[in-house]
């Protein structure tokens, strides 16, 4: 499968560049990050707004919402406004890799600052980072201590079976397993969450098969540890993850005859399809993807400030013709799987895969939201980005707006549920005691002219 090769290439690039990141990051980790435009205050209020309600995801309004000391203090009826605002809960992203720069290498300090800002200014107040070196945990703790957003959840080093491609080099962010005994012992003495990359390579002396995965899942549950698995769209890996009833799955599932008998297990599992990675990878190097890229730039003025130029994009090599045909078929199979199982909507997490090739922070989350909306409808896509994913990540607001609970608010000039292009009308992000105002390009231009 073409995506399997993609992931292996990414691992090699991470391995060869990993030594560059730590000296640059530790000065940053010890410092603090404040975005320009943040306003600290005791209270704010908005009148004549329309507010998305928990569970139903219907708007109530017009209402007045008051925020005080980081909490939603009051929601009450209000006269209508000539220019009403629309308020959604803060978004959450279950799958990013902070250390990867979306171009095949590691970030430096300035890139990380920019990426965290990109997440926030696209409305993502909580993210979970996977396959990062130890500095990610330190960064997460620092941000929690300093009440900084987006909040970062991190996982321990990803479990990965030894293979020839890894040689003897140490892969930062991964724990390499060489035997079933090591696989089982890696689950001892841990709490919280742990993640496994499940892949199959012919000729390897050791790999994690279905029986071992079932044992690992059972041992994890006995120890109070949640095991999640990345399957990379592989049919066999998906079959094993579904059969073993591993609690959380990442990457898409193909619609095949072998998968159908075990697909019903997903009603007991949680799943982030990560469609955007596959959409992007199959299109690189094509004129249709270049057109799609231009749409993203127009969609998000924030992304436009750092997007690759047409010229830079055209130099990136894509798949061969035969691989692209295979990739298109695989991608359509992935979409068909979820399209045929819309009853899974309450089990779907939003995961953008930011850090994978051309999956940039914020805008990739918007793209994933749009793909989910096309398959499940706008309300269920919103549920994935808010209630389901935020509760999974343990976000304080749980992806909801409720009186007495932490205020994580996204304030739009136009209703994004009517058209996801309206996400670009996001004007304010509230993260408890901090209000971040987003300037439009028009405002910036006017401000520059006045000077």
Short mmCIF file of C-alpha atoms in Angstrom, two decimals, residues 62-330:
data_model
loop_
_atom_site.label_atom_id
_atom_site.label_comp_id
_atom_site.label_asym_id
_atom_site.label_seq_id
_atom_site.Cartn_x
_atom_site.Cartn_y
_atom_site.Cartn_z
CA UNK A 62 -30.25 35.30 20.37
CA UNK A 63 -28.66 35.18 23.82
CA UNK A 64 -26.18 37.01 25.96
CA UNK A 65 -23.22 35.01 27.27
CA UNK A 66 -21.07 36.27 30.12
CA UNK A 67 -17.61 34.98 31.01
CA UNK A 68 -15.97 35.74 34.37
CA UNK A 69 -12.80 34.38 35.94
CA UNK A 70 -12.42 31.82 33.16
CA UNK A 71 -15.92 30.35 33.54
CA UNK A 72 -19.18 30.74 31.66
CA UNK A 73 -21.05 32.77 34.30
CA UNK A 74 -24.43 33.28 32.66
CA UNK A 75 -26.41 32.61 29.48
CA UNK A 76 -29.63 34.58 29.12
CA UNK A 77 -32.04 35.76 26.43
CA UNK A 78 -31.02 38.88 24.54
CA UNK A 79 -32.34 41.20 21.82
CA UNK A 80 -31.24 40.31 18.31
CA UNK A 81 -28.27 42.02 16.68
CA UNK A 82 -27.92 43.44 13.18
CA UNK A 83 -24.66 41.51 12.85
CA UNK A 84 -25.09 38.41 15.02
CA UNK A 85 -22.15 36.29 16.06
CA UNK A 86 -22.07 32.49 16.21
CA UNK A 87 -20.30 30.75 19.08
CA UNK A 88 -18.95 27.18 19.05
CA UNK A 89 -16.91 25.32 21.67
CA UNK A 90 -13.12 25.14 21.26
CA UNK A 91 -11.94 22.41 18.86
CA UNK A 92 -9.72 19.45 19.84
CA UNK A 93 -7.29 17.46 17.68
CA UNK A 94 -6.43 13.91 18.77
CA UNK A 95 -3.45 13.27 16.48
CA UNK A 96 -0.60 15.66 15.72
CA UNK A 97 3.18 15.35 15.84
CA UNK A 98 4.60 18.59 17.18
CA UNK A 99 8.22 17.78 16.38
CA UNK A 100 7.64 17.20 12.65
CA UNK A 101 7.55 20.20 10.32
CA UNK A 102 5.17 18.78 7.67
CA UNK A 103 8.03 18.74 5.16
CA UNK A 104 9.87 15.60 6.27
CA UNK A 105 12.12 16.89 9.05
CA UNK A 106 12.13 18.20 12.60
CA UNK A 107 11.12 21.72 13.60
CA UNK A 108 13.31 24.34 15.16
CA UNK A 109 12.13 26.64 17.96
CA UNK A 110 10.61 29.33 15.74
CA UNK A 111 8.63 26.75 13.77
CA UNK A 112 7.14 25.28 16.94
CA UNK A 113 6.06 28.71 18.15
CA UNK A 114 4.42 29.36 14.80
CA UNK A 115 2.69 25.96 14.78
CA UNK A 116 1.21 26.37 18.26
CA UNK A 117 -0.10 29.74 17.21
CA UNK A 118 -1.56 28.20 14.04
CA UNK A 119 -3.46 25.63 16.07
CA UNK A 120 -4.96 28.28 18.33
CA UNK A 121 -5.85 30.75 15.59
CA UNK A 122 -7.72 27.97 13.76
CA UNK A 123 -9.73 27.31 16.93
CA UNK A 124 -7.88 24.27 18.33
CA UNK A 125 -7.55 24.75 22.07
CA UNK A 126 -6.43 21.16 22.89
CA UNK A 127 -4.17 18.83 20.91
CA UNK A 128 -2.61 15.40 21.46
CA UNK A 129 0.92 14.87 20.16
CA UNK A 130 2.21 11.43 19.18
CA UNK A 131 5.73 10.14 18.48
CA UNK A 132 7.67 13.06 19.93
CA UNK A 133 10.91 13.11 21.95
CA UNK A 134 10.85 13.69 25.76
CA UNK A 135 10.79 17.48 25.38
CA UNK A 136 7.09 17.24 24.41
CA UNK A 137 6.16 16.14 27.93
CA UNK A 138 8.15 18.99 29.45
CA UNK A 139 6.51 21.45 27.09
CA UNK A 140 3.08 20.08 28.02
CA UNK A 141 3.74 20.51 31.74
CA UNK A 142 5.08 24.04 31.30
CA UNK A 143 1.99 25.10 29.36
CA UNK A 144 -0.36 23.64 31.95
CA UNK A 145 1.50 25.40 34.73
CA UNK A 146 1.39 28.74 32.90
CA UNK A 147 -2.26 28.35 31.74
CA UNK A 148 -1.16 28.53 28.11
CA UNK A 149 -3.18 27.28 25.14
CA UNK A 150 -3.43 25.24 23.10
CA UNK A 151 -3.13 22.63 25.81
CA UNK A 152 -0.93 19.68 24.85
CA UNK A 153 -1.53 16.06 25.78
CA UNK A 154 1.37 13.72 25.06
CA UNK A 155 1.80 9.95 24.87
CA UNK A 156 4.79 7.90 26.05
CA UNK A 157 7.21 6.75 23.33
CA UNK A 158 5.32 4.89 20.61
CA UNK A 159 5.76 1.11 20.61
CA UNK A 160 7.16 -0.19 17.33
CA UNK A 161 8.33 -3.67 16.32
CA UNK A 162 11.95 -3.85 15.21
CA UNK A 163 12.46 -4.01 11.46
CA UNK A 164 15.32 -3.91 8.98
CA UNK A 165 14.60 -0.32 8.00
CA UNK A 166 15.28 0.89 11.53
CA UNK A 167 18.78 -0.67 11.64
CA UNK A 168 20.52 -0.09 14.95
CA UNK A 169 19.98 3.66 15.12
CA UNK A 170 17.98 5.01 18.00
CA UNK A 171 14.67 6.48 16.88
CA UNK A 172 13.62 9.34 19.12
CA UNK A 173 9.99 9.18 20.23
CA UNK A 174 9.78 5.40 19.76
CA UNK A 175 10.38 2.30 21.86
CA UNK A 176 11.63 -0.50 19.62
CA UNK A 177 10.34 -3.97 20.53
CA UNK A 178 12.36 -7.07 19.64
CA UNK A 179 10.26 -9.88 21.11
CA UNK A 180 6.84 -10.74 22.54
CA UNK A 181 8.35 -10.56 26.01
CA UNK A 182 9.50 -6.97 25.41
CA UNK A 183 6.08 -6.11 24.02
CA UNK A 184 4.35 -7.33 27.16
CA UNK A 185 6.87 -5.84 29.59
CA UNK A 186 6.51 -2.42 27.90
CA UNK A 187 3.01 -2.26 29.38
CA UNK A 188 4.04 -2.80 32.99
CA UNK A 189 4.13 -0.04 35.56
CA UNK A 190 2.41 2.52 33.37
CA UNK A 191 -0.88 4.40 33.65
CA UNK A 192 -2.84 6.55 31.24
CA UNK A 193 -2.32 5.94 27.53
CA UNK A 194 0.17 4.17 25.32
CA UNK A 195 0.36 3.95 21.54
CA UNK A 196 1.42 1.22 19.10
CA UNK A 197 2.38 1.44 15.42
CA UNK A 198 1.05 -1.79 13.90
CA UNK A 199 2.67 -2.62 10.56
CA UNK A 200 3.61 -5.75 8.64
CA UNK A 201 6.83 -6.24 6.71
CA UNK A 202 7.60 -9.50 4.97
CA UNK A 203 10.73 -11.31 6.13
CA UNK A 204 10.96 -9.71 9.57
CA UNK A 205 12.02 -11.95 12.46
CA UNK A 206 9.47 -10.36 14.79
CA UNK A 207 6.18 -8.56 14.34
CA UNK A 208 3.12 -7.96 16.47
CA UNK A 209 0.39 -10.29 15.25
CA UNK A 210 -3.25 -10.53 16.27
CA UNK A 211 -2.69 -12.95 19.16
CA UNK A 212 0.02 -10.79 20.69
CA UNK A 213 -2.05 -7.64 20.18
CA UNK A 214 -4.97 -9.26 22.02
CA UNK A 215 -2.66 -10.14 24.92
CA UNK A 216 -1.30 -6.58 24.96
CA UNK A 217 -4.80 -5.12 24.99
CA UNK A 218 -5.85 -7.41 27.86
CA UNK A 219 -2.72 -6.62 29.86
CA UNK A 220 -3.22 -2.90 29.28
CA UNK A 221 -6.76 -3.01 30.59
CA UNK A 222 -5.66 -5.02 33.64
CA UNK A 223 -3.07 -2.32 34.41
CA UNK A 224 -5.48 0.57 33.84
CA UNK A 225 -3.65 1.53 30.66
CA UNK A 226 -5.39 2.51 27.42
CA UNK A 227 -3.77 1.04 24.33
CA UNK A 228 -4.29 2.81 21.00
CA UNK A 229 -3.10 1.62 17.60
CA UNK A 230 -2.11 3.23 14.31
CA UNK A 231 -2.86 0.87 11.41
CA UNK A 232 -1.82 3.09 8.46
CA UNK A 233 -4.79 1.94 6.41
CA UNK A 234 -3.43 -1.62 6.09
CA UNK A 235 -6.13 -4.23 5.68
CA UNK A 236 -4.42 -6.87 7.82
CA UNK A 237 -3.43 -4.43 10.58
CA UNK A 238 -6.98 -3.10 10.71
CA UNK A 239 -8.39 -6.63 10.88
CA UNK A 240 -6.17 -7.42 13.88
CA UNK A 241 -6.95 -4.14 15.65
CA UNK A 242 -10.67 -4.65 15.15
CA UNK A 243 -10.58 -8.33 16.11
CA UNK A 244 -8.66 -7.64 19.31
CA UNK A 245 -11.09 -4.82 20.19
CA UNK A 246 -8.25 -2.41 20.82
CA UNK A 247 -9.98 0.61 22.35
CA UNK A 248 -8.68 3.38 20.08
CA UNK A 249 -7.76 3.18 16.41
CA UNK A 250 -6.03 5.72 14.19
CA UNK A 251 -5.93 5.86 10.37
CA UNK A 252 -8.61 4.78 7.89
CA UNK A 253 -10.19 1.37 7.45
CA UNK A 254 -10.76 -0.06 3.94
CA UNK A 255 -14.12 -1.43 2.84
CA UNK A 256 -13.17 -5.03 2.04
CA UNK A 257 -14.80 -8.44 2.38
CA UNK A 258 -12.29 -9.53 5.03
CA UNK A 259 -12.90 -6.45 7.21
CA UNK A 260 -16.71 -6.64 7.19
CA UNK A 261 -17.06 -9.56 9.65
CA UNK A 262 -15.11 -7.67 12.35
CA UNK A 263 -16.26 -4.11 11.51
CA UNK A 264 -19.11 -4.35 14.02
CA UNK A 265 -16.53 -4.17 16.84
CA UNK A 266 -16.13 -0.47 16.10
CA UNK A 267 -19.31 0.24 18.07
CA UNK A 268 -17.16 -0.55 21.14
CA UNK A 269 -14.08 1.30 19.92
CA UNK A 270 -13.09 4.91 19.26
CA UNK A 271 -11.65 5.83 15.89
CA UNK A 272 -9.86 8.76 14.26
CA UNK A 273 -9.78 8.10 10.47
CA UNK A 274 -7.11 10.71 9.58
CA UNK A 275 -8.51 10.96 6.05
CA UNK A 276 -6.64 14.19 5.34
CA UNK A 277 -3.22 12.50 5.30
CA UNK A 278 -4.36 10.14 2.56
CA UNK A 279 -6.19 12.81 0.59
CA UNK A 280 -3.05 14.91 0.51
CA UNK A 281 -0.57 12.15 -0.22
CA UNK A 282 -2.42 10.79 -3.24
CA UNK A 283 -2.67 14.24 -4.76
CA UNK A 284 0.87 15.62 -4.40
CA UNK A 285 2.32 16.52 -7.78
CA UNK A 286 -1.04 16.77 -9.56
CA UNK A 287 -2.74 19.86 -10.95
CA UNK A 288 -5.91 19.03 -9.02
CA UNK A 289 -4.03 19.13 -5.74
CA UNK A 290 -2.42 22.45 -6.68
CA UNK A 291 -5.93 23.80 -7.19
CA UNK A 292 -6.99 22.34 -3.84
CA UNK A 293 -3.99 24.00 -2.19
CA UNK A 294 -5.06 27.36 -3.57
CA UNK A 295 -8.51 26.80 -2.07
CA UNK A 296 -6.92 26.19 1.33
CA UNK A 297 -4.97 29.42 1.03
CA UNK A 298 -8.13 31.35 0.22
CA UNK A 299 -10.03 29.49 2.94
CA UNK A 300 -7.59 30.41 5.69
CA UNK A 301 -5.80 33.79 5.58
CA UNK A 302 -3.84 32.60 8.63
CA UNK A 303 -2.53 29.61 6.70
CA UNK A 304 -1.83 31.81 3.68
CA UNK A 305 0.89 33.60 5.62
CA UNK A 306 3.03 30.44 5.77
CA UNK A 307 1.78 28.24 2.90
CA UNK A 308 4.19 26.95 0.28
CA UNK A 309 4.15 28.84 -3.00
CA UNK A 310 2.88 27.29 -6.22
CA UNK A 311 6.47 27.03 -7.40
CA UNK A 312 7.63 25.20 -4.25
CA UNK A 313 4.63 22.89 -4.37
CA UNK A 314 5.32 22.00 -8.01
CA UNK A 315 8.81 20.74 -7.13
CA UNK A 316 7.47 18.06 -4.77
CA UNK A 317 7.45 14.62 -6.35
CA UNK A 318 4.25 12.64 -6.20
CA UNK A 319 3.33 9.04 -6.80
CA UNK A 320 3.88 7.15 -10.01
CA UNK A 321 0.87 6.76 -12.25
CA UNK A 322 0.25 3.17 -11.15
CA UNK A 323 0.67 4.06 -7.46
CA UNK A 324 -1.68 6.99 -7.83
CA UNK A 325 -4.37 4.77 -9.33
CA UNK A 326 -3.93 2.39 -6.40
CA UNK A 327 -4.02 5.30 -3.96
CA UNK A 328 -7.25 6.66 -5.43
CA UNK A 329 -8.91 3.26 -5.08
CA UNK A 330 -7.69 2.90 -1.50
#
